[in-house]
Coordinates of C-alpha atoms in Angstrom, one line a residue:
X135 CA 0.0 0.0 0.0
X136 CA 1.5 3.4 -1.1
X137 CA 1.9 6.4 1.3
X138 CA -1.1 7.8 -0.9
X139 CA -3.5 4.6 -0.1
X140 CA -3.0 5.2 3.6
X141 CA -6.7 6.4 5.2
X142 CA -6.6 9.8 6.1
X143 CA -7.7 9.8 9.7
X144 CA -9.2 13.1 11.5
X145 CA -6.9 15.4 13.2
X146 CA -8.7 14.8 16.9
X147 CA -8.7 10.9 16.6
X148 CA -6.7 10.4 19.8
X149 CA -9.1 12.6 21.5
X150 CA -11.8 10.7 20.3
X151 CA -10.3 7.3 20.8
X152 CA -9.4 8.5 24.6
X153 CA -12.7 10.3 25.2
X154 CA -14.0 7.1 24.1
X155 CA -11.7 4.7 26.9
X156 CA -12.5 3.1 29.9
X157 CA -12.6 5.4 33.1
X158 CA -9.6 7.1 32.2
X159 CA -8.1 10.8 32.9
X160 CA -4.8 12.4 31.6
X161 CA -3.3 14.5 33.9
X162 CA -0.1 17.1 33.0
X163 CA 2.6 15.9 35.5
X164 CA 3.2 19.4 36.5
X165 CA 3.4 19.0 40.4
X166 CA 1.6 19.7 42.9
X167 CA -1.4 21.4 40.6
X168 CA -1.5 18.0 38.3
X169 CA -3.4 19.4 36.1
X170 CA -6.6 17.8 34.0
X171 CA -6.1 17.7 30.2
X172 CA -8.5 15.0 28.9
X173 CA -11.1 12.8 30.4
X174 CA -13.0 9.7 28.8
X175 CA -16.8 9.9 28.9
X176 CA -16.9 6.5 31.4
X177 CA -14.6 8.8 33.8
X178 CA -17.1 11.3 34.1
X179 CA -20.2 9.2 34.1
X180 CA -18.9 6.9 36.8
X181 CA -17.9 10.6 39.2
X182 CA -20.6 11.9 38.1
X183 CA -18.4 15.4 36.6
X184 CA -18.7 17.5 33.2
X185 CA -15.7 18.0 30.9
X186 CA -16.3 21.7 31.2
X187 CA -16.2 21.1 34.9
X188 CA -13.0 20.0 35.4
X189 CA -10.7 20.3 32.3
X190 CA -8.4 23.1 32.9
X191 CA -8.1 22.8 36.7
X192 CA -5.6 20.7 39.2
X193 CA -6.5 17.2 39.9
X194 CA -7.5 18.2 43.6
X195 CA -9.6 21.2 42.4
X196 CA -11.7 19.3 40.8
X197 CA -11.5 16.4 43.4
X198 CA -11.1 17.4 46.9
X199 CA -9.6 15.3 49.5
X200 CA -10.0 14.9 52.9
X201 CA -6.2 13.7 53.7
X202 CA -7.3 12.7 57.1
X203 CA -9.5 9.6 55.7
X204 CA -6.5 8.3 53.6
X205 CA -3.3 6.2 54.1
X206 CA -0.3 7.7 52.8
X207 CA 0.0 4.9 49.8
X208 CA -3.7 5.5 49.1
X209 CA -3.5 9.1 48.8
X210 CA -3.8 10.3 45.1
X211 CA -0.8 13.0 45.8
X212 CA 1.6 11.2 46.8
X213 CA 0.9 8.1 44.2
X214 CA 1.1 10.7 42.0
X215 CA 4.5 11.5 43.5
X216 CA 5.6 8.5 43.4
X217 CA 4.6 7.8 39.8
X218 CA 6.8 10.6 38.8
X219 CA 9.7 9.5 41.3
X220 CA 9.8 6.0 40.4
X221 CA 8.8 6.4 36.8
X222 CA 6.5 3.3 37.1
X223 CA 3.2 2.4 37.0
X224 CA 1.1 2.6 40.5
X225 CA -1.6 0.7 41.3
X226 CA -4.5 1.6 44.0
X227 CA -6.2 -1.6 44.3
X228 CA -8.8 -0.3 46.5
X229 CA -9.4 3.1 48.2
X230 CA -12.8 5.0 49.1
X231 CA -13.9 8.3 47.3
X232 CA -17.4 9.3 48.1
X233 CA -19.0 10.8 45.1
X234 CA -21.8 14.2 45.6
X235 CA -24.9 13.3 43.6
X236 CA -26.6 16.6 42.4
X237 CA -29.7 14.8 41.9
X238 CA -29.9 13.9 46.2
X239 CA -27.6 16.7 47.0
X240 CA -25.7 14.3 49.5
X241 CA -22.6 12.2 49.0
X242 CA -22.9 8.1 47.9
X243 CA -20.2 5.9 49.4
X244 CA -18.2 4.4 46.2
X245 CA -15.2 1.9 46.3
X246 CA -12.6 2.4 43.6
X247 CA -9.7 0.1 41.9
X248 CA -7.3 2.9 40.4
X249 CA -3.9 2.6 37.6
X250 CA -1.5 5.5 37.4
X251 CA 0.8 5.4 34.4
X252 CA 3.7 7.2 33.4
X253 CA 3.6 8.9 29.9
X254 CA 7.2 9.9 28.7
X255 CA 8.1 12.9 26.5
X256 CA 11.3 13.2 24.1
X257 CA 13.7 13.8 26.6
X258 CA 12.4 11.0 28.2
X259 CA 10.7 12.8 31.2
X260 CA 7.6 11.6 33.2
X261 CA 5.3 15.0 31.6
X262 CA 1.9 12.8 32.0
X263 CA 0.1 10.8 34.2
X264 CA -2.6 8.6 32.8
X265 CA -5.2 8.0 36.0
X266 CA -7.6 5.0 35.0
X267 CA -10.1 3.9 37.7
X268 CA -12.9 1.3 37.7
X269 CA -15.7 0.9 40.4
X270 CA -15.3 -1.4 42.4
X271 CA -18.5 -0.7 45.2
X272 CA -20.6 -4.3 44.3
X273 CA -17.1 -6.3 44.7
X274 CA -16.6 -4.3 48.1
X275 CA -19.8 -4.4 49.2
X276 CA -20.4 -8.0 48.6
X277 CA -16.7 -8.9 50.2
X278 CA -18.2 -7.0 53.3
X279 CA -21.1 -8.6 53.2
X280 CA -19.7 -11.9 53.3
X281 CA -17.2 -11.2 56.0
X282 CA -20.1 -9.9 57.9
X283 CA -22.3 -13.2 57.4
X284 CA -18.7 -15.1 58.1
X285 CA -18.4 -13.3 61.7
X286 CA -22.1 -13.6 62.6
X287 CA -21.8 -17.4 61.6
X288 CA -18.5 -17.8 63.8
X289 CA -20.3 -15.8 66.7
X290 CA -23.1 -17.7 66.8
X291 CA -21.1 -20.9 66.7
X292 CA -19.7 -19.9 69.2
X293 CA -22.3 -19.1 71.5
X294 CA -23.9 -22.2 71.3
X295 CA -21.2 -24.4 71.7
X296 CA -20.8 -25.8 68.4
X297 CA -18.2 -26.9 66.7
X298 CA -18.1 -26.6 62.7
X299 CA -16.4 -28.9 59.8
X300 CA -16.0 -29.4 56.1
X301 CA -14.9 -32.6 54.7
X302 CA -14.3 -32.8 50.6
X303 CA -14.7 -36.1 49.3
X304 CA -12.4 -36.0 46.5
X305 CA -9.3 -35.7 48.1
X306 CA -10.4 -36.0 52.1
X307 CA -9.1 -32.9 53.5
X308 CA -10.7 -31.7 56.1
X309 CA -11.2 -28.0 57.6
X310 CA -12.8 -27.8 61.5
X311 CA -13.1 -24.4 63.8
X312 CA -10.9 -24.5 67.2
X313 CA -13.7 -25.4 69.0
X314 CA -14.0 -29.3 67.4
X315 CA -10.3 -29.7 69.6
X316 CA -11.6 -28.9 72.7
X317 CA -15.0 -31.1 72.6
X318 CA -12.3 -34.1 72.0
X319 CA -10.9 -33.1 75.2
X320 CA -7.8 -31.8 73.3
X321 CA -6.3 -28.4 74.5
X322 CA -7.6 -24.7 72.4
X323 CA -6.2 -24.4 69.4
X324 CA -4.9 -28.2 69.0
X325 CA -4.5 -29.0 65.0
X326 CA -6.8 -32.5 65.2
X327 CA -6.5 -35.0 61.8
X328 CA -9.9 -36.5 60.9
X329 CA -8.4 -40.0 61.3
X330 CA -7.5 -38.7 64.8
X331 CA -11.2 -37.6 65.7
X332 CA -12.7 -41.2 64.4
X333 CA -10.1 -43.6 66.7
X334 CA -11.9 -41.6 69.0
X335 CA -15.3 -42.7 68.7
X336 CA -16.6 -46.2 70.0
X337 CA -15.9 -48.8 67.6
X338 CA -19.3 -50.2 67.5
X339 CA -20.8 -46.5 67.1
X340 CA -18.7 -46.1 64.3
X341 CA -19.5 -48.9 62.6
X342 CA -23.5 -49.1 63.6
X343 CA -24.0 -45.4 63.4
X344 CA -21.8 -43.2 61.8
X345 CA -21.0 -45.5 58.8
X346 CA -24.6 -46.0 58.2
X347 CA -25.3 -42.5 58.5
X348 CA -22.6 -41.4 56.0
X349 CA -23.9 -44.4 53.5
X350 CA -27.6 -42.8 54.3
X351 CA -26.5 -39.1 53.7
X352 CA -25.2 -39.7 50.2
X353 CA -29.1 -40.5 49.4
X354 CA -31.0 -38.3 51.1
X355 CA -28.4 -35.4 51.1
X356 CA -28.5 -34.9 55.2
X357 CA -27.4 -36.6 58.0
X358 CA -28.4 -36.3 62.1
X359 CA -26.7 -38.9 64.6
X360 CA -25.2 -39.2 68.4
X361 CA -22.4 -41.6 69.2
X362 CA -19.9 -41.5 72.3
X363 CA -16.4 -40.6 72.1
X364 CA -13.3 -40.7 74.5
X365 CA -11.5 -38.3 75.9
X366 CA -7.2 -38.5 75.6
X367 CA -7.9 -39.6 79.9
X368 CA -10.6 -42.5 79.0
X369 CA -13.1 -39.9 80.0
X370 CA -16.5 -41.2 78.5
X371 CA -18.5 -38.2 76.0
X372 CA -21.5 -37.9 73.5
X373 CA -21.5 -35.9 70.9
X374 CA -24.0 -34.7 68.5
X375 CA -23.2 -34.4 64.4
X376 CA -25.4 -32.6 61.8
X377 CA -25.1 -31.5 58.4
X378 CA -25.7 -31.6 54.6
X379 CA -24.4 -33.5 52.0
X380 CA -22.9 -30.5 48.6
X381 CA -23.0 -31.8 45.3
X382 CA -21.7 -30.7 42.1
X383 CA -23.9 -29.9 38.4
X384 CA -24.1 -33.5 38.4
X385 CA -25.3 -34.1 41.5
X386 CA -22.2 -36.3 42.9
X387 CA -21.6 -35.9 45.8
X388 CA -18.7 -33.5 46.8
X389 CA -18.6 -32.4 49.8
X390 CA -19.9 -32.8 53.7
X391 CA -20.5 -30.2 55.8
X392 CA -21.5 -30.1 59.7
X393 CA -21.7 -29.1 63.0
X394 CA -20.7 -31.1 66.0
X395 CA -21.9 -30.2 70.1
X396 CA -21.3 -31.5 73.0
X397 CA -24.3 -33.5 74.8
X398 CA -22.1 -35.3 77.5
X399 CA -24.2 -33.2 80.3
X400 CA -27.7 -34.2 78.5
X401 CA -27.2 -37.7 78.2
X402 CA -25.3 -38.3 82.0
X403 CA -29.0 -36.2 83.3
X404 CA -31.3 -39.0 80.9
X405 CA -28.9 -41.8 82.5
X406 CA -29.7 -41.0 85.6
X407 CA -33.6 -40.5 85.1
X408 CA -33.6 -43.7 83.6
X409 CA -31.5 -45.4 86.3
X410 CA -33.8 -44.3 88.6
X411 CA -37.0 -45.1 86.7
X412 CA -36.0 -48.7 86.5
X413 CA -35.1 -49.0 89.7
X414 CA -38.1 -47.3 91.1
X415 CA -40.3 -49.4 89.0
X416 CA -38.0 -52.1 89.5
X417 CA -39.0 -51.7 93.6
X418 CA -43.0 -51.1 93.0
X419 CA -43.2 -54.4 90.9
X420 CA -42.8 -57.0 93.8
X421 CA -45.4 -55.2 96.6
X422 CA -48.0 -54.5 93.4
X423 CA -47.5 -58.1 92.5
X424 CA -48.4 -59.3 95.9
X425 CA -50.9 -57.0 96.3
X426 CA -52.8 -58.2 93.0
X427 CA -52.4 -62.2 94.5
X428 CA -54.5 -60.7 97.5
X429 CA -57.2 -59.4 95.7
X430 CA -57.1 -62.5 93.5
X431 CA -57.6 -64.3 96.8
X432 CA -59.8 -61.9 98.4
X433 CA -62.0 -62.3 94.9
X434 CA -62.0 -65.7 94.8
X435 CA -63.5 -65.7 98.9
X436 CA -66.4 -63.7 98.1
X437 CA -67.7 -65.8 95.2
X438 CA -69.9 -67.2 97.3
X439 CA -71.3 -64.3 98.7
X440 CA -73.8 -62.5 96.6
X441 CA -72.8 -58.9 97.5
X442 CA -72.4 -56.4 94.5
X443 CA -70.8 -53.9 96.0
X444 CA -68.0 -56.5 97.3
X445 CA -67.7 -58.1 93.7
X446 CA -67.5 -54.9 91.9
X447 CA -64.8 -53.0 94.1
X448 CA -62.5 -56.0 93.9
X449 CA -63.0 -55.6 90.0
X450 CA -62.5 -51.7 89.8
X451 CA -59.4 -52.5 92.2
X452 CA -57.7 -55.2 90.1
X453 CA -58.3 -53.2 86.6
X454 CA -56.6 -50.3 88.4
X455 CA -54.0 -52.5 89.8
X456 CA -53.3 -53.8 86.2
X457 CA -53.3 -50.2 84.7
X458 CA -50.5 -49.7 87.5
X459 CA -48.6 -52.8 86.8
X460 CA -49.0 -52.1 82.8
X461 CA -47.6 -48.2 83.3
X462 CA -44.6 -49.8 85.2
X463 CA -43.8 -52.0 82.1
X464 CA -43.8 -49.3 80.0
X465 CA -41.6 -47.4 82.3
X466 CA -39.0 -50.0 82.9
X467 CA -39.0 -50.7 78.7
X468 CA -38.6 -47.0 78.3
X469 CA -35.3 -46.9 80.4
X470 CA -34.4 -50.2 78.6
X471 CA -34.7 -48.6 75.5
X472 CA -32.8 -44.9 76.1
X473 CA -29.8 -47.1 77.5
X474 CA -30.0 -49.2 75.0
X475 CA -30.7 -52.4 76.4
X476 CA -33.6 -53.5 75.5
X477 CA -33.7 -56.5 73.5
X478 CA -35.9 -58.5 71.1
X479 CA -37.0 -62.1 71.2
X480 CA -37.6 -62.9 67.9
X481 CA -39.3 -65.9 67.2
X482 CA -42.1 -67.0 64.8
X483 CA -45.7 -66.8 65.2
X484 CA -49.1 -66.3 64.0
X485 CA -50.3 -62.7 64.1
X486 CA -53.7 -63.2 63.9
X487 CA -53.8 -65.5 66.8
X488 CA -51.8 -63.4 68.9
X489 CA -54.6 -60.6 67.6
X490 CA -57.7 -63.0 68.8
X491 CA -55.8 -63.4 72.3
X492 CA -55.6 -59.7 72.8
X493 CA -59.0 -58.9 71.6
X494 CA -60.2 -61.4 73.9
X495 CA -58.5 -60.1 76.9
X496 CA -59.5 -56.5 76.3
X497 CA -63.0 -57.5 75.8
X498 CA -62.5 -59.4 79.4
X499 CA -61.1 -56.5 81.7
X500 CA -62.5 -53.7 79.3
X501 CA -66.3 -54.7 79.0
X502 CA -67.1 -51.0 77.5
X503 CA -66.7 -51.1 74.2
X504 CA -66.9 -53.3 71.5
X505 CA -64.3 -54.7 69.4
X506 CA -65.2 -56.3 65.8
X507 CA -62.4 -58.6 65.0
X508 CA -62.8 -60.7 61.7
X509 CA -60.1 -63.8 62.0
X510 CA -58.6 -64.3 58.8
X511 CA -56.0 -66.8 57.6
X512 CA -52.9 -67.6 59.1
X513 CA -50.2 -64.7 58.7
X514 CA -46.6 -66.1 60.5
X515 CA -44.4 -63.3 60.9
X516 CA -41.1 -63.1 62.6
X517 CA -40.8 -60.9 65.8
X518 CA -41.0 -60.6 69.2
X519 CA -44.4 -61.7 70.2
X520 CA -44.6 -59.8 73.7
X521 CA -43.4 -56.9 72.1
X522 CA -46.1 -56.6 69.3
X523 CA -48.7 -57.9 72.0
X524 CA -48.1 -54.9 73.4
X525 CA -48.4 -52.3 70.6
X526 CA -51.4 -53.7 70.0
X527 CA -52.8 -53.6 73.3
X528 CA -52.0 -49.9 73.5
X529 CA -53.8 -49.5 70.1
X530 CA -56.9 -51.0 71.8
X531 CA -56.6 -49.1 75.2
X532 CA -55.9 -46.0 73.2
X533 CA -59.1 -46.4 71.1
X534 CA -61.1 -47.1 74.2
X535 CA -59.9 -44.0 76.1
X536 CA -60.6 -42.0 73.3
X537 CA -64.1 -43.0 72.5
X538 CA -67.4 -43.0 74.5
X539 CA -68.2 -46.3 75.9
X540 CA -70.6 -48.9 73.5
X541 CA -68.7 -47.4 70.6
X542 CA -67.3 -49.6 68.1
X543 CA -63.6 -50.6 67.4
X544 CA -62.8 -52.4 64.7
X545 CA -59.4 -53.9 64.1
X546 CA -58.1 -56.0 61.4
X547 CA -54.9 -57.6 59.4
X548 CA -54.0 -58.0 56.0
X549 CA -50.8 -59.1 54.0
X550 CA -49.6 -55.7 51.8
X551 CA -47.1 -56.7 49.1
X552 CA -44.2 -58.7 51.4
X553 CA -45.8 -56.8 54.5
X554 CA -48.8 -57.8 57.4
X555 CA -50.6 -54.6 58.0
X556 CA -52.1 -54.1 61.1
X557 CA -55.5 -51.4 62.0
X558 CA -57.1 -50.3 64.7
X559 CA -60.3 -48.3 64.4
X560 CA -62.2 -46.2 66.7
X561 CA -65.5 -43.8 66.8
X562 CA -63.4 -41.4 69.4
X563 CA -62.6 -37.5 69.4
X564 CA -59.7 -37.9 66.3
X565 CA -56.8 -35.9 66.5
X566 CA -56.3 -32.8 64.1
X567 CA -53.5 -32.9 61.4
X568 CA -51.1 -30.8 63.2
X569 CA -51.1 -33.0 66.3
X570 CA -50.4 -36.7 64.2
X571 CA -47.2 -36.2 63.5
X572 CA -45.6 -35.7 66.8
X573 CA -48.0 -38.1 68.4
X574 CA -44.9 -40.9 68.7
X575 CA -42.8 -38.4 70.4
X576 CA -41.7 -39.4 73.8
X577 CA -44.0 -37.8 76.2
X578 CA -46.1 -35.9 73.7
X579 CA -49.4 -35.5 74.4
X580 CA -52.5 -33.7 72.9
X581 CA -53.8 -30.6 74.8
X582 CA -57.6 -29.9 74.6
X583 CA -60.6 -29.7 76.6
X584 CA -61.7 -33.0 75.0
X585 CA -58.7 -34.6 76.1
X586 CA -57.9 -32.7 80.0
X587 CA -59.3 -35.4 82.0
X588 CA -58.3 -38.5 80.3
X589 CA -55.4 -39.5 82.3
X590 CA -51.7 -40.5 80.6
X591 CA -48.4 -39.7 80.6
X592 CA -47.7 -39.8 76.5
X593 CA -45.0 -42.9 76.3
X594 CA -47.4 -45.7 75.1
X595 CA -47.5 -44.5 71.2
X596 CA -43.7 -43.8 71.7
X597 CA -42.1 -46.9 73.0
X598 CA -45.3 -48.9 70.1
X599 CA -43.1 -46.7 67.5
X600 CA -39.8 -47.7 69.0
X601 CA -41.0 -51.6 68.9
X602 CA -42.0 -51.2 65.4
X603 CA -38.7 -49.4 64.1
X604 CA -36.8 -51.9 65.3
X605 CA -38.5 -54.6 63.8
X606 CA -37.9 -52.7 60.8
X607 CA -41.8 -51.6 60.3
X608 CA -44.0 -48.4 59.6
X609 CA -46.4 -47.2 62.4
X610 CA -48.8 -44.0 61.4
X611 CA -51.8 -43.2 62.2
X612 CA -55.1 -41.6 59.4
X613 CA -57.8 -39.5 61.6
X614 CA -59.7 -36.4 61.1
X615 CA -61.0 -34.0 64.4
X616 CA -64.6 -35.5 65.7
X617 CA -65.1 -38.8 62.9
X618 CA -62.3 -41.4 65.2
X619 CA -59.1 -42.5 64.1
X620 CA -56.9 -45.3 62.5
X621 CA -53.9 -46.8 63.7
X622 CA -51.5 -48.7 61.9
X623 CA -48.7 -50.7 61.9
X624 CA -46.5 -52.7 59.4
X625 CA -44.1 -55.8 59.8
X626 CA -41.9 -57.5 56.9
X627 CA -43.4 -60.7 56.3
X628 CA -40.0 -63.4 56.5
X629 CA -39.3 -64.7 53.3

């Protein structure tokens, strides 16, 4: 291409080119006015100035500041100084300069990221300073934001106790706070390995809980379980894990995250209820069962004399004395089952016998109602038959208490697919939606006028939901306020 073929190009294209630039201001390097020769259209928008307003007039005329808010190295006279002194390029990463919006007539906070270049002439002196800056406020705000949810999380961890951790799957490292050190008994600040903190939990916990749990968590993306550890001195603890399972786009699995607190406090307090609910029970059992042989006896005597009154206060006092000897069963299985001892004995027999036997004994000591049992076929299942025998009766006594007397319970059993399905049916009160759910929670009891003076002390549906967990079964119940209830439970049929 000759020199005639070249495009002419307009005298003012490098002031349109630079008006045209990112954020960027020239600036003669005339010390200390530093004058303001050009401006691109960003720099003005983004300080909300006017060419007219500020070409022609030192850098700090146009932008005052207040050298009492600024670090030496952030202040834009000395970096300007500097640029000329060094005869390098400076870099602000971050400084504050609040900009005056006309519009509100008040000053908005901005964050700023700033480059100040040397521009040489031809004796090779620094005449020109090129000042390019980019807002930074959304990155500084959001950093700030983050720090400030960061510090509220770590404060509140800490005032509860807990201890936080972060395990990545891929290559097993593993991030805890201080705190997890010090609920292993190890001093403040003690750097503890994840292979440390699991030879530290019981062997059988870690195999029949936390192994499960992690196996569990990969499916259902959470993960809630208690387990004892022991101290570096032997000391028995308990501690309590929960968290979430991260995954990536494609939904692998990636990453666990968790909290850990110390219960050691709360479980020694239920150890010691239940110690001495078991052996309070324990103690009652023996005068009770004595005292129900003597009013055996004592029944057994007046037979042959036609009084009534006699006849029916020894039967009102046995069926209380068996509503006292049942509430001490439940009692002693409840402490059997917090401490863990409480053991099955599984063995194989016919459900719907054991549901005839039941039915007849209920009808027996509980004449007030009546109880509709069809007898179907055979159904063996696999279980402990005292056990069941006694979620069933607490079905029965529950649909008694809860109905009026010469209603109508109806109970029956089915086989479901590879499972015997077991109902109980009454006319009673029912129990409202928000209430079914935590009905087989320890102690949990309905409050209502209906319900004020129908004695109970809420364990019955809890230790029936207990027996059927651990028999691998469903227990729910299907009721509606005023129109009675259903309960159910499920067993696996054995193969």
């Amino acid at each position: 291409m000759t020199k005639s073929q070249l495009p002419v190009l307009p005298e003012n294209i490098f002031q349109i080119v630079f008006e045209n630039s990112p954020g960027s201001l020239l600036v003669k390097a005339d010390l200390p006015r530093f004058t303001i020769l050009a401006a691109s259209d960003t720099y003005l928008a983004v300080t909300s100035s006017t060419r007219e307003a500020i070409i022609g007039k030192g850098f700090f005329e146009a932008f005052p500041e207040d050298e009492s808010k600024f670090d030496e190295d952030v202040n834009a006279r000395n970096v300007f100084k500097k640029v000329i002194e060094t005869r390098k390029k400076v870099d602000v990463p971050t400084y504050r300069y609040d900009v005056y919006k006309p519009d509100t007539k008040d000053y908005e906070i901005r964050y700023w990221s700033c480059c100040n270049a040397p521009i040489f002439d031809a004796e090779n002196n620094v005449a020109y300073i090129l000042n390019t800056v980019v807002d930074i406020t959304p990155e500084v705000k959001a950093k700030e934001a983050a720090i400030e949810s960061e510090n509220r999380l770590r404060l509140a961890t800490e005032a509860t106790a807990l201890a936080t951790w972060d395990l990545n799957l891929k290559d097993q490292s593993f991030v805890c706070s201080s705190r997890l050190a010090e609920i292993f008994g190890h001093p403040p600040e003690t750097f503890i390995t994840l292979p440390e903190i699991r030879g530290q939990v019981n062997a059988d916990d870690m195999k029949n809980i936390v192994l499960k749990a992690f196996n569990e968590s990969l499916i259902t993306g959470k993960y809630l379980y208690e387990v004892r550890i022991y101290w570096p001195d032997g000391s028995l603890h308990w501690i309590k894990t929960q968290g979430v399972v991260l995954s990536d786009e494609k939904k692998n699995p990636v990453r666990l995250l968790g909290t850990i607190l110390d219960i050691t406090e709360n479980k020694r307090d239920e150890i010691r209820k239940n110690d001495f609910i078991a052996m309070a029970s324990h103690e009652l059992k023996t005068p009770l069962t004595s005292l129900k042989a003597y009013i055996q006896l004592l029944a057994q005597k007046m037979t042959s004399i036609n009084d009534d009154f006699v006849n029916n206060s020894l039967s009102k006092a046995n069926f209380q004395l068996n509503k006292m000897i049942d509430l001490i069963h439940a009692f002693l299985d409840l402490s059997k089952l917090e401490s863990g001892k409480l053991q099955l004995k599984i063995q194989r027999f016919d459900i719907n016998k054991l549901i005839y036997d039941t039915v007849a004994e209920s009808c027996q000591t509980s004449p007030s109602h009546s109880i509709d049992f069809d007898e179907q076929e055979e159904i063996v299942v696999k279980a402990d038959k005292e056990k069941i025998e006694q979620v069933i009766t607490n079905f029965l006594s529950n649909a008694m208490k809860y109905s009026n007397k010469g209603s109508r319970i109806f109970i029956s059993s089915k086989k479901i697919n590879n499972n015997v399905q077991v109902s109980v049916t009454d006319e009673g009160i029912g129990i409202k939606e928000k209430h079914q759910q935590k009905l087989f929670q320890r102690f949990y009891r309905v409050e209502s006028e209906k319900m004020k003076n129908i004695s109970g002390f809420g364990i019955g549906l809890y230790l029936s939901s207990e027996i059927i967990q651990r028999h691998k079964g469903k227990i729910w119940v299907e009721s509606e306020g005023g129109k009675g209830s259903t309960f159910y439970f499920s067993l696996p049929l054995p193969a």
